[in-house]
Coordinates of C-alpha atoms in Angstrom, one line a residue:
M84 CA -67.3 -204.7 42.7
E85 CA -65.1 -202.2 44.6
D86 CA -67.9 -201.5 47.1
C87 CA -68.2 -205.1 48.2
L88 CA -66.5 -207.4 50.6
L89 CA -66.0 -209.8 47.7
S90 CA -63.5 -207.6 46.0
E91 CA -61.3 -207.6 49.1
L92 CA -61.6 -211.3 49.5
K93 CA -60.4 -211.9 46.0
K94 CA -56.9 -210.9 47.1
L95 CA -56.7 -214.3 48.8
K96 CA -57.0 -216.2 45.5
E97 CA -54.0 -217.9 44.0
S98 CA -54.7 -216.2 40.7
S99 CA -54.6 -212.7 42.3
K100 CA -51.7 -210.3 41.8
E101 CA -51.2 -210.3 45.6
A102 CA -50.3 -214.0 45.4
V103 CA -47.2 -213.2 43.3
E104 CA -44.1 -212.5 45.3
N105 CA -41.4 -210.0 44.4
T106 CA -38.4 -209.2 46.6
D107 CA -38.4 -205.6 45.4
S108 CA -42.0 -205.0 46.4
F109 CA -43.9 -205.8 49.7
N110 CA -47.1 -203.7 49.7
S111 CA -49.2 -202.7 52.6
F112 CA -51.6 -205.7 52.1
K113 CA -48.8 -208.2 52.3
Q114 CA -47.4 -206.3 55.3
Y115 CA -50.8 -206.7 57.0
M116 CA -51.2 -210.4 56.1
H117 CA -47.7 -211.4 57.2
I118 CA -47.6 -213.8 60.1
T119 CA -44.3 -214.3 62.0
R120 CA -43.3 -218.0 62.0
K121 CA -40.5 -219.8 63.8
V122 CA -38.7 -220.4 60.5
E123 CA -38.5 -216.6 60.1
K124 CA -36.8 -216.3 63.5
E125 CA -34.4 -219.1 62.5
L126 CA -33.5 -217.4 59.2
S127 CA -33.1 -213.9 60.9
T128 CA -30.7 -215.5 63.4
L129 CA -28.6 -217.0 60.5
I130 CA -28.6 -213.7 58.7
N131 CA -27.3 -211.9 61.8
K132 CA -24.6 -214.5 62.4
V133 CA -23.4 -214.3 58.8
K134 CA -23.3 -210.5 59.0
E135 CA -21.1 -210.8 62.1
S136 CA -18.9 -213.4 60.5
D137 CA -15.5 -212.7 58.9
E138 CA -16.5 -214.9 55.9
N139 CA -19.3 -214.9 53.4
H140 CA -21.9 -217.7 53.4
L141 CA -24.5 -219.3 51.2
I142 CA -27.9 -219.6 53.0
L143 CA -30.2 -222.1 51.4
V144 CA -33.9 -221.2 52.1
C145 CA -35.4 -224.6 51.1
G146 CA -38.9 -225.8 50.8
S147 CA -41.8 -226.8 48.5
V148 CA -43.7 -224.8 45.9
G149 CA -45.9 -222.1 47.5
D150 CA -44.8 -222.5 51.1
G151 CA -43.7 -219.0 51.6
K152 CA -39.9 -218.9 50.7
S153 CA -40.3 -215.9 48.4
H154 CA -42.7 -214.2 50.8
L155 CA -40.3 -214.6 53.6
L156 CA -37.3 -213.1 51.7
S157 CA -39.5 -210.2 50.5
Y158 CA -40.7 -209.5 54.0
L159 CA -37.2 -209.6 55.5
K160 CA -35.8 -207.4 52.8
S161 CA -38.5 -204.8 53.6
K162 CA -37.7 -205.0 57.4
I163 CA -33.9 -205.4 57.5
D164 CA -32.2 -202.3 56.1
Y165 CA -28.8 -203.9 55.6
L166 CA -30.0 -207.1 53.9
S167 CA -29.3 -206.0 50.3
D168 CA -25.9 -204.6 51.3
Y169 CA -24.6 -207.9 52.8
F170 CA -26.4 -210.4 50.6
Y171 CA -27.2 -211.2 47.0
I172 CA -30.8 -212.4 47.0
H173 CA -31.8 -214.9 44.4
N174 CA -35.5 -215.5 44.8
D175 CA -36.5 -218.0 42.2
A176 CA -34.1 -220.8 41.3
T177 CA -36.5 -222.1 38.7
E178 CA -35.9 -219.2 36.3
S179 CA -33.1 -218.4 33.9
N180 CA -31.5 -215.0 33.2
A181 CA -31.5 -215.4 29.4
P182 CA -33.6 -217.2 26.7
N183 CA -30.6 -219.4 25.7
K184 CA -29.9 -220.5 29.3
T185 CA -31.7 -223.1 31.5
S186 CA -32.5 -222.5 35.1
M187 CA -29.6 -224.8 36.0
D188 CA -27.2 -222.6 33.9
T189 CA -28.4 -219.5 35.8
L190 CA -28.2 -221.2 39.2
S191 CA -24.6 -222.3 38.5
E192 CA -23.7 -218.6 37.6
V193 CA -25.4 -217.4 40.8
L194 CA -23.4 -219.9 42.9
S195 CA -20.1 -219.5 41.0
D196 CA -18.3 -218.3 44.2
Y197 CA -19.3 -221.5 45.9
T198 CA -17.8 -224.1 43.6
D199 CA -15.2 -226.5 45.1
E200 CA -12.4 -224.7 43.3
E201 CA -13.4 -221.2 44.4
L202 CA -13.8 -222.3 48.0
R203 CA -10.3 -223.8 48.0
R204 CA -8.8 -220.6 46.7
K205 CA -10.5 -217.9 48.7
N206 CA -13.4 -216.6 50.8
P207 CA -16.5 -216.1 48.5
N208 CA -16.9 -212.5 47.2
K209 CA -20.4 -212.3 48.6
S210 CA -23.0 -213.9 50.8
I211 CA -26.1 -215.3 49.1
L212 CA -29.7 -215.8 50.2
L213 CA -31.1 -218.5 47.9
A214 CA -34.8 -219.5 47.9
I215 CA -34.9 -222.9 46.3
N216 CA -37.4 -225.7 46.0
L217 CA -36.1 -229.1 47.2
G218 CA -36.8 -230.6 43.8
T219 CA -34.8 -227.9 42.0
L220 CA -31.9 -228.4 44.5
N221 CA -32.0 -232.1 43.9
N222 CA -31.9 -231.6 40.1
F223 CA -29.0 -229.1 40.4
L224 CA -26.9 -231.6 42.4
K225 CA -27.5 -234.2 39.7
S226 CA -27.0 -231.8 36.8
K227 CA -24.0 -231.4 34.5
Y228 CA -22.6 -228.9 37.1
A229 CA -22.6 -231.5 39.9
D230 CA -18.9 -232.2 39.8
K231 CA -18.1 -228.5 40.5
Y232 CA -20.3 -228.5 43.7
S233 CA -19.3 -231.6 45.6
C234 CA -18.8 -229.5 48.8
L235 CA -22.4 -228.2 48.5
H236 CA -23.6 -231.8 47.7
N237 CA -21.9 -233.2 50.8
Y238 CA -23.4 -230.5 53.0
V239 CA -26.9 -231.2 51.7
S240 CA -26.4 -234.9 52.2
D241 CA -24.9 -234.5 55.7
K242 CA -27.8 -232.3 56.8
N243 CA -30.4 -234.7 55.3
I244 CA -32.0 -231.6 53.6
L245 CA -33.5 -233.8 50.8
K246 CA -34.7 -236.5 53.1
P247 CA -37.8 -236.6 55.3
K248 CA -35.8 -236.1 58.5
I249 CA -35.8 -233.3 61.0
E250 CA -32.3 -231.8 61.4
G251 CA -31.0 -228.9 63.5
N252 CA -29.9 -225.8 61.5
S253 CA -28.0 -223.6 63.9
F254 CA -25.2 -221.4 62.5
E255 CA -22.0 -223.3 61.8
R256 CA -19.0 -221.0 61.8
D257 CA -16.7 -223.5 60.1
S258 CA -19.1 -224.0 57.1
Y259 CA -19.6 -221.8 54.1
F260 CA -23.2 -223.2 53.9
Q261 CA -26.2 -222.6 56.1
F262 CA -29.8 -223.6 55.7
V263 CA -33.4 -223.3 56.8
N264 CA -36.0 -225.8 55.5
L265 CA -39.6 -224.7 55.4
S266 CA -40.5 -228.3 54.7
D267 CA -39.5 -229.2 58.3
Y268 CA -42.6 -227.3 59.4
Q269 CA -46.1 -228.4 58.9
L270 CA -49.0 -225.9 58.8
F271 CA -49.7 -227.0 62.3
S272 CA -48.0 -228.1 65.5
L273 CA -48.6 -231.1 67.6
T274 CA -49.6 -231.2 71.3
S275 CA -50.8 -233.9 73.6
N276 CA -54.3 -232.5 73.1
G277 CA -54.2 -232.4 69.3
P278 CA -53.1 -230.0 66.6
I279 CA -52.8 -226.3 67.0
S280 CA -51.6 -223.8 64.4
H281 CA -50.1 -220.4 65.0
F282 CA -50.1 -219.8 61.2
M283 CA -53.6 -220.9 60.4
E284 CA -55.1 -219.3 63.5
G285 CA -53.2 -216.1 62.7
S286 CA -54.4 -216.2 59.1
L287 CA -58.0 -216.6 60.2
D288 CA -57.6 -213.7 62.7
K289 CA -56.1 -211.5 60.0
L290 CA -59.3 -212.0 58.0
T291 CA -61.7 -211.3 60.9
N292 CA -60.0 -209.1 63.5
E293 CA -62.3 -206.2 64.4
S294 CA -59.6 -203.6 63.7
I295 CA -59.2 -200.5 61.6
Q296 CA -56.0 -202.0 60.2
N297 CA -58.0 -205.0 58.8
P298 CA -59.0 -204.3 55.2
F299 CA -61.5 -207.2 55.2
Y300 CA -63.3 -206.1 58.4
Q301 CA -63.4 -202.5 57.2
S302 CA -65.0 -203.6 53.9
Y303 CA -67.4 -205.7 55.9
I304 CA -68.4 -202.7 58.1
N305 CA -68.5 -200.2 55.2
N306 CA -70.3 -202.4 52.7
C307 CA -72.1 -205.4 54.3
K308 CA -73.2 -203.5 57.4
S309 CA -73.9 -200.2 55.6
G310 CA -76.3 -199.8 52.7
C311 CA -75.8 -203.0 50.7
T312 CA -79.3 -204.1 49.6
A313 CA -78.0 -207.7 49.0
A314 CA -76.4 -208.1 52.5
K315 CA -79.4 -209.6 54.2
T316 CA -79.5 -212.6 51.8
C317 CA -75.8 -212.7 50.9
P318 CA -74.0 -216.0 51.8
I319 CA -70.6 -214.2 51.8
K320 CA -71.7 -212.0 54.6
Y321 CA -73.1 -214.9 56.5
N322 CA -69.9 -217.0 56.0
Y323 CA -67.7 -214.1 57.0
E324 CA -69.6 -213.7 60.3
L325 CA -69.4 -217.4 60.8
L326 CA -65.7 -217.3 60.4
M327 CA -65.4 -214.7 63.2
Q328 CA -66.3 -217.4 65.7
D329 CA -63.3 -219.0 67.5
K330 CA -65.0 -222.4 67.5
V331 CA -65.3 -222.3 63.7
K332 CA -61.6 -221.3 63.3
Q333 CA -60.5 -224.2 65.6
T334 CA -62.6 -226.7 63.6
I335 CA -61.0 -225.5 60.3
I336 CA -57.5 -226.1 61.8
K337 CA -58.5 -229.5 63.1
Y338 CA -59.8 -230.7 59.7
I339 CA -56.9 -229.3 57.7
A340 CA -54.5 -231.1 60.1
E341 CA -56.5 -234.3 59.6
L342 CA -56.4 -233.9 55.8
I343 CA -52.6 -233.5 55.9
L344 CA -52.0 -236.5 58.3
K345 CA -54.4 -238.9 56.8
Y346 CA -53.9 -238.4 53.1
K347 CA -50.4 -236.7 52.9
T348 CA -52.0 -233.6 51.4
I349 CA -49.5 -230.9 50.7
I350 CA -51.0 -227.5 51.6
S351 CA -48.8 -224.5 51.1
S352 CA -49.5 -221.2 52.7
R353 CA -50.6 -219.9 49.3
A354 CA -53.0 -222.8 48.9
F355 CA -54.4 -222.3 52.3
F356 CA -55.3 -218.6 51.6
N357 CA -56.9 -219.7 48.4
F358 CA -58.9 -222.3 50.3
L359 CA -60.1 -219.7 52.7
Y360 CA -61.5 -217.7 49.8
N361 CA -63.3 -220.7 48.4
I362 CA -65.0 -221.6 51.7
I363 CA -66.4 -218.0 52.0
V364 CA -67.3 -217.5 48.3
D365 CA -69.4 -220.0 46.4
S366 CA -68.0 -220.8 42.9
D367 CA -71.2 -219.5 41.2
I368 CA -70.9 -216.2 43.0
D369 CA -67.2 -216.0 42.2
Q370 CA -68.1 -215.8 38.5
I371 CA -70.4 -212.8 38.9
A372 CA -68.8 -209.7 37.6
D373 CA -70.7 -206.8 39.3
K374 CA -72.8 -206.0 42.2
D375 CA -76.0 -205.6 40.2
N376 CA -75.8 -209.1 38.9
L377 CA -75.0 -210.4 42.3
E378 CA -78.2 -208.8 43.7
K379 CA -80.2 -210.4 40.8
Y380 CA -78.6 -213.8 41.5
L381 CA -79.4 -213.6 45.2
E382 CA -83.1 -212.6 44.4
K383 CA -83.6 -215.9 42.5
I384 CA -81.4 -218.3 44.5
S385 CA -83.2 -221.4 45.7
S386 CA -83.2 -222.8 49.2
G387 CA -80.8 -225.6 48.2
Q388 CA -78.5 -223.2 46.4
Y389 CA -78.4 -220.9 49.4
L390 CA -77.6 -223.7 51.8
S391 CA -74.9 -225.1 49.5
A392 CA -73.2 -221.7 49.5
L393 CA -72.7 -221.7 53.3
L394 CA -69.3 -222.2 54.8
P395 CA -69.6 -225.8 56.2
N396 CA -70.9 -227.1 52.8
L397 CA -68.3 -225.2 50.8
F398 CA -65.6 -226.6 53.1
F399 CA -66.4 -230.2 52.5
S400 CA -67.3 -229.9 48.8
F401 CA -64.2 -227.9 47.8
G402 CA -62.6 -231.2 46.7
K403 CA -64.8 -231.1 43.6
H404 CA -63.0 -228.0 42.4
S405 CA -59.5 -228.7 43.6
D406 CA -57.4 -231.8 43.0
R407 CA -55.1 -230.8 45.9
F408 CA -58.1 -231.0 48.3
K409 CA -59.9 -233.9 46.6
N410 CA -59.6 -236.1 49.7
I411 CA -61.5 -233.6 51.9
S412 CA -64.6 -235.6 50.9
L413 CA -63.2 -238.6 52.8
I414 CA -63.3 -236.7 56.1
D415 CA -66.7 -235.3 55.4
P416 CA -69.0 -236.1 58.5
V417 CA -71.9 -237.0 56.2
T418 CA -69.9 -240.1 55.2
K419 CA -69.8 -241.3 58.8
R420 CA -72.1 -244.1 60.1
S421 CA -73.4 -244.5 63.6
E422 CA -76.6 -245.6 65.2
T423 CA -77.3 -242.1 66.3
L424 CA -76.8 -240.7 62.8
D425 CA -79.0 -243.4 61.3
T426 CA -81.8 -242.5 63.8
L427 CA -81.4 -238.8 63.0
T428 CA -81.6 -239.4 59.2
I429 CA -84.9 -241.4 59.6
T430 CA -86.4 -238.6 61.8
F431 CA -85.2 -235.9 59.4
F432 CA -86.8 -237.4 56.4
N433 CA -90.1 -238.0 58.2
T434 CA -90.6 -234.7 60.0
T435 CA -92.6 -231.7 58.9
D436 CA -90.5 -229.3 61.1
I437 CA -86.9 -229.4 59.8
Y438 CA -85.9 -226.2 61.6
K439 CA -86.9 -227.7 64.9
I440 CA -84.3 -230.5 64.4
F441 CA -81.7 -227.9 63.4
S442 CA -82.4 -226.0 66.7
Q443 CA -81.8 -229.2 68.7
Y444 CA -78.3 -229.7 67.3
I445 CA -76.9 -226.3 66.2
E446 CA -76.1 -223.1 68.2
K447 CA -79.1 -220.8 68.1
R448 CA -77.0 -217.7 67.1
V449 CA -75.9 -219.5 63.9
I450 CA -79.3 -220.5 62.6
N451 CA -81.3 -217.6 64.1
N452 CA -81.0 -215.8 60.8
E453 CA -83.9 -214.9 58.5
P454 CA -82.5 -216.1 55.2
F455 CA -81.3 -219.4 56.9
V456 CA -84.8 -220.0 58.5
L457 CA -86.5 -219.3 55.2
A458 CA -84.2 -221.6 53.3
I459 CA -84.8 -224.5 55.8
N460 CA -88.6 -223.9 56.0
N461 CA -88.9 -223.7 52.2
I462 CA -86.7 -226.6 51.3
S463 CA -88.2 -228.9 48.6
K464 CA -88.3 -232.7 48.9
E465 CA -85.7 -232.9 46.2
E466 CA -83.3 -230.7 48.2
R467 CA -83.9 -232.3 51.6
E468 CA -80.7 -234.3 51.4
I469 CA -78.8 -231.0 51.0
A470 CA -80.5 -229.8 54.2
L471 CA -79.5 -233.0 56.1
N472 CA -75.9 -232.6 55.0
T473 CA -76.0 -229.0 56.1
L474 CA -77.3 -230.1 59.5
I475 CA -74.5 -232.7 60.0
R476 CA -71.7 -230.4 58.7
F477 CA -72.9 -227.4 60.8
Y478 CA -72.9 -229.7 63.8
T479 CA -69.1 -230.3 63.4
F480 CA -68.5 -226.5 63.4
T481 CA -71.0 -225.1 65.8
P482 CA -72.7 -227.9 67.9
K483 CA -75.2 -227.0 70.6
E484 CA -73.3 -227.7 73.8
S485 CA -76.3 -229.4 75.5
T486 CA -76.8 -231.8 72.6
N487 CA -75.9 -235.5 72.7
S488 CA -73.1 -236.5 70.4
L489 CA -73.8 -237.6 66.9
E490 CA -70.9 -240.1 67.3
I491 CA -68.9 -238.8 64.3
N492 CA -65.5 -238.6 65.9
D493 CA -62.8 -240.8 64.4
L494 CA -61.4 -242.6 67.5
I495 CA -58.6 -244.4 65.6
Y496 CA -57.4 -241.1 64.2
N497 CA -57.5 -239.5 67.7
K498 CA -55.3 -242.4 69.0
Y499 CA -52.9 -241.9 66.1
L500 CA -52.6 -238.2 66.9
S501 CA -51.7 -239.0 70.5
N502 CA -49.2 -241.7 69.5
L503 CA -47.6 -239.4 66.9
F504 CA -47.0 -236.7 69.5
Y505 CA -45.5 -239.1 72.0
W506 CA -43.3 -240.8 69.4
N507 CA -42.0 -237.5 68.0
N508 CA -41.4 -236.4 71.6
G509 CA -39.6 -239.6 72.6
N510 CA -42.1 -240.2 75.4
I511 CA -41.5 -243.9 75.8
K512 CA -43.8 -244.3 78.8
N513 CA -46.8 -243.4 76.8
L514 CA -45.9 -245.6 73.8
K515 CA -46.4 -249.0 75.5
Q516 CA -49.9 -249.5 74.1
L517 CA -48.8 -248.5 70.6
Y518 CA -46.0 -251.1 70.4
T519 CA -48.2 -253.7 72.0
E520 CA -50.9 -253.1 69.4
V521 CA -48.5 -253.1 66.4
I522 CA -46.8 -256.3 67.7
D523 CA -50.3 -258.0 68.1
S524 CA -51.1 -257.0 64.5
I525 CA -47.9 -258.6 63.3
Y526 CA -49.0 -261.9 64.8
E527 CA -52.5 -261.5 63.3
W528 CA -51.4 -260.3 59.8
N529 CA -51.5 -263.8 58.2
G530 CA -54.5 -264.9 60.2
K531 CA -54.9 -266.1 63.8
S532 CA -52.7 -269.0 64.8
E533 CA -54.6 -272.2 65.5
T534 CA -52.3 -273.1 68.4
G535 CA -52.1 -269.9 70.5
T536 CA -50.4 -266.5 70.7
R537 CA -46.8 -265.4 69.9
M538 CA -47.0 -267.3 66.6
I539 CA -47.0 -266.1 63.0
N540 CA -48.7 -268.2 60.3
I541 CA -46.5 -269.0 57.4
N542 CA -47.7 -269.2 53.8
P543 CA -46.7 -272.7 52.6
G544 CA -46.6 -271.6 48.9
R545 CA -50.2 -271.9 47.7
N546 CA -53.6 -271.3 49.1
Q547 CA -55.1 -274.3 50.8
L548 CA -57.4 -274.9 53.8
K549 CA -56.2 -278.2 55.2
Y550 CA -52.9 -277.2 56.8
T551 CA -51.8 -274.2 58.9
I552 CA -48.1 -273.7 59.6
S553 CA -47.1 -271.4 62.5
Q554 CA -43.7 -270.2 63.5
S555 CA -43.1 -269.4 67.2
V556 CA -41.5 -265.9 67.4
N557 CA -40.9 -263.6 70.4
I558 CA -41.1 -259.9 69.1
K559 CA -39.9 -257.1 71.4
Q560 CA -40.0 -253.4 71.0
F561 CA -36.7 -251.5 70.4
V562 CA -36.9 -247.9 71.8
K563 CA -33.3 -247.0 72.5
N564 CA -33.2 -244.9 69.3
L565 CA -35.9 -242.5 70.6
D566 CA -34.6 -239.1 71.7
K567 CA -36.7 -237.6 74.6
S568 CA -37.4 -233.9 74.1
N569 CA -40.2 -233.2 76.7
Q570 CA -41.6 -230.4 74.5
E571 CA -45.2 -229.4 75.1
I572 CA -45.6 -228.1 71.5
L573 CA -43.8 -229.8 68.6
D574 CA -43.3 -227.3 65.7
K575 CA -41.1 -229.7 63.8
F576 CA -42.1 -233.3 63.6
L577 CA -42.5 -236.2 61.2
P578 CA -46.1 -237.0 60.1
Y579 CA -45.5 -240.7 60.6
M580 CA -43.8 -243.0 63.1
I581 CA -40.8 -245.3 62.6
L582 CA -41.1 -248.2 65.0
K583 CA -38.2 -250.7 65.6
F584 CA -38.3 -254.2 66.9
I585 CA -35.9 -257.0 67.9
I586 CA -36.4 -260.8 67.9
S587 CA -35.5 -262.9 71.0
G588 CA -32.4 -264.9 70.2
N589 CA -31.2 -262.4 67.6
E590 CA -31.1 -259.1 69.4
N591 CA -28.4 -257.6 67.1
A592 CA -30.9 -257.5 64.2
V593 CA -33.1 -254.3 64.6
L594 CA -36.0 -254.3 62.2
S595 CA -38.1 -251.2 61.5
I596 CA -41.3 -250.1 59.8
R597 CA -42.7 -246.7 58.9
I598 CA -46.3 -246.3 60.1
D599 CA -48.4 -243.6 58.6
F600 CA -52.1 -243.2 59.3
P601 CA -53.5 -245.5 56.6
L602 CA -51.3 -248.4 57.8
Y603 CA -52.0 -247.6 61.5
Q604 CA -55.7 -247.7 60.7
L605 CA -55.4 -251.0 59.0
L606 CA -53.4 -252.5 61.9
M607 CA -56.0 -251.4 64.4
R608 CA -58.7 -253.0 62.3
I609 CA -56.7 -256.3 62.2
N610 CA -56.6 -256.3 66.0
E611 CA -60.4 -256.0 65.9
G612 CA -60.6 -259.1 63.7
Y613 CA -60.2 -257.9 60.2
R614 CA -58.2 -260.1 57.8
P615 CA -56.0 -258.2 55.3
N616 CA -56.8 -259.1 51.7
K617 CA -54.5 -259.3 48.7
Q618 CA -55.0 -255.6 47.9
D619 CA -54.0 -254.7 51.5
K620 CA -50.8 -256.7 51.2
N621 CA -50.0 -255.0 47.9
N622 CA -50.7 -251.6 49.4
Y623 CA -48.5 -252.3 52.4
V624 CA -45.8 -254.4 51.0
N625 CA -43.2 -253.0 53.4
F626 CA -45.2 -254.5 56.3
V627 CA -45.2 -257.8 54.5
Y628 CA -41.4 -257.5 54.2
L629 CA -41.2 -256.7 57.9
I630 CA -43.0 -259.9 58.8
N631 CA -40.8 -262.0 56.3
N632 CA -37.7 -260.5 57.9
I633 CA -39.0 -261.3 61.4
L634 CA -39.4 -264.9 60.4
E635 CA -36.0 -264.9 58.7
Y636 CA -34.2 -263.5 61.7
S637 CA -36.1 -265.5 64.3
N638 CA -34.3 -268.2 66.1
Q639 CA -34.5 -271.4 64.0
K640 CA -34.6 -273.3 67.2
E641 CA -38.1 -272.0 67.9
V642 CA -41.1 -274.2 67.7
L643 CA -42.8 -274.8 64.3
T644 CA -46.4 -276.0 64.6
I645 CA -48.4 -277.7 61.8
T646 CA -52.2 -277.9 62.2
E647 CA -54.1 -280.4 60.0
K648 CA -57.9 -279.7 59.7
S649 CA -60.4 -282.3 58.8
G650 CA -64.0 -281.1 59.1
N651 CA -64.6 -280.1 62.7
N652 CA -61.5 -282.1 63.9
S653 CA -57.9 -281.0 63.9
K654 CA -54.5 -282.4 64.7
S655 CA -51.4 -280.4 65.7
F656 CA -47.8 -281.5 65.2
T657 CA -44.7 -279.7 66.3
I658 CA -41.1 -279.6 65.0
L659 CA -38.6 -278.9 67.9
F660 CA -34.9 -278.5 67.8
D661 CA -32.6 -280.0 70.4
E662 CA -28.9 -279.1 70.4
D663 CA -27.8 -282.6 71.1
F664 CA -30.4 -284.7 69.2
G665 CA -31.4 -282.3 66.4
Y666 CA -34.9 -281.9 65.1
E667 CA -37.9 -283.8 66.6
F668 CA -41.3 -284.2 65.0
K669 CA -44.2 -285.2 67.2
E670 CA -48.0 -284.9 67.5
K671 CA -49.2 -282.6 70.3

């Protein structure tokens, strides 16, 4: 289907030949799709520093599968004339040079100038640019060649390259090793107002820019807008036009960031382009081989099939077709519950004018489209649920500004975003509520104390209802470890927070807990009255350890309270410690 936008869009697929990188080839399509990222500037700076240096160096270009290491080296090779003269470029550390060699054998040969023995003897013969996955680097440093590369091992360890920690990577003249780590960068950046993404926004603009340099837009003009008999009813054309809207682009960025932060989804640049293809092109249409069959398919498509093939529905249903994106269904707005949504659902299933409800909630320019209107007006009773899902999902992308909210925002997630930004930025002033809420949840984890605040219930060994034992503990935040950066945009950040605490009477013991979004969400629910069950405690065993350590490090002179419950009555007893007279047990 050369005369169709679909053929151009197929270049975005992971299975397309354009997805395969080769340092010796960087065609015009890849040149167009390239987006300059900060890591490119970092690497370019290192390359220039190495060129100016009197010694040769090994530059590790580290990252995960599909995150753009090979693309980056290919692009720089096409742009920097001297690169091949000054550097040996090894673009895939997972391949071997010969059938009888492993990738580790090949890697050791490539790095032979950087063994401990060679570095002691002389300056390496050549500088090397090595694109390497973190897993491969870890395996190499544990392989049979490890003893030869202790200097490299020490460098990787000192720079925390294999650990989830953000490290600076400026040029070090006294070291033979340099690095950039693409894994330090998420697909998005953090701000006090939420996530933004130069890469994702740039990628979306590359698809939709109204420019003669844009092959997608030119195909859209030459085919979809000129003479295609299927254009009027084609969901691909509709989705492409929807993607042109800035509001739609920002919503995509927002939800991708949410998917990454909530469920630790790893989305490489290659996977993101593939995702864009799949939210424009329905899987059924993707299987159609030629334009004639596409036209026949669109002639027979039902209202439900047409609605299902539209971008907001493809976006939230893609998890059915991709294990990587399986959790996207968990942030689907149709799974939310609110009084407003319940009222809308009842109205929707009892009205005779569905389009009127759409016009109350969705921007007119989005739904004022003949195929869309026909699909809504001709929807069958069996497909009405598809129509309702379409309404709710479209509302998240293109809501009518004058419409009252459907109350589908995740307020806990929004708070987490703010706290994550302030913690990574070392903004202590704005973290007071976070530490207060987490400390409150520590006190509430084992149930609310019968005798008041600042006490943690202790499990006496087996479940029983008659006695509650509570330990008095004074927990305080420890924030001296936070480095203040005052950056308005965080390009490098950890997707979780590490909070530290001290206990009154034992201030030398600093206890810490890593809080990602699932744990944060649970702690906020506990503060609202939820009691963690056995499964929660199994899932967050590190938080259980934190509480046990708090009790262990707490001052043994603190008050221990035992509450005995008998029907509606209860008695409380305290165990106190006096330095002169020892322990005292008495009824309160």
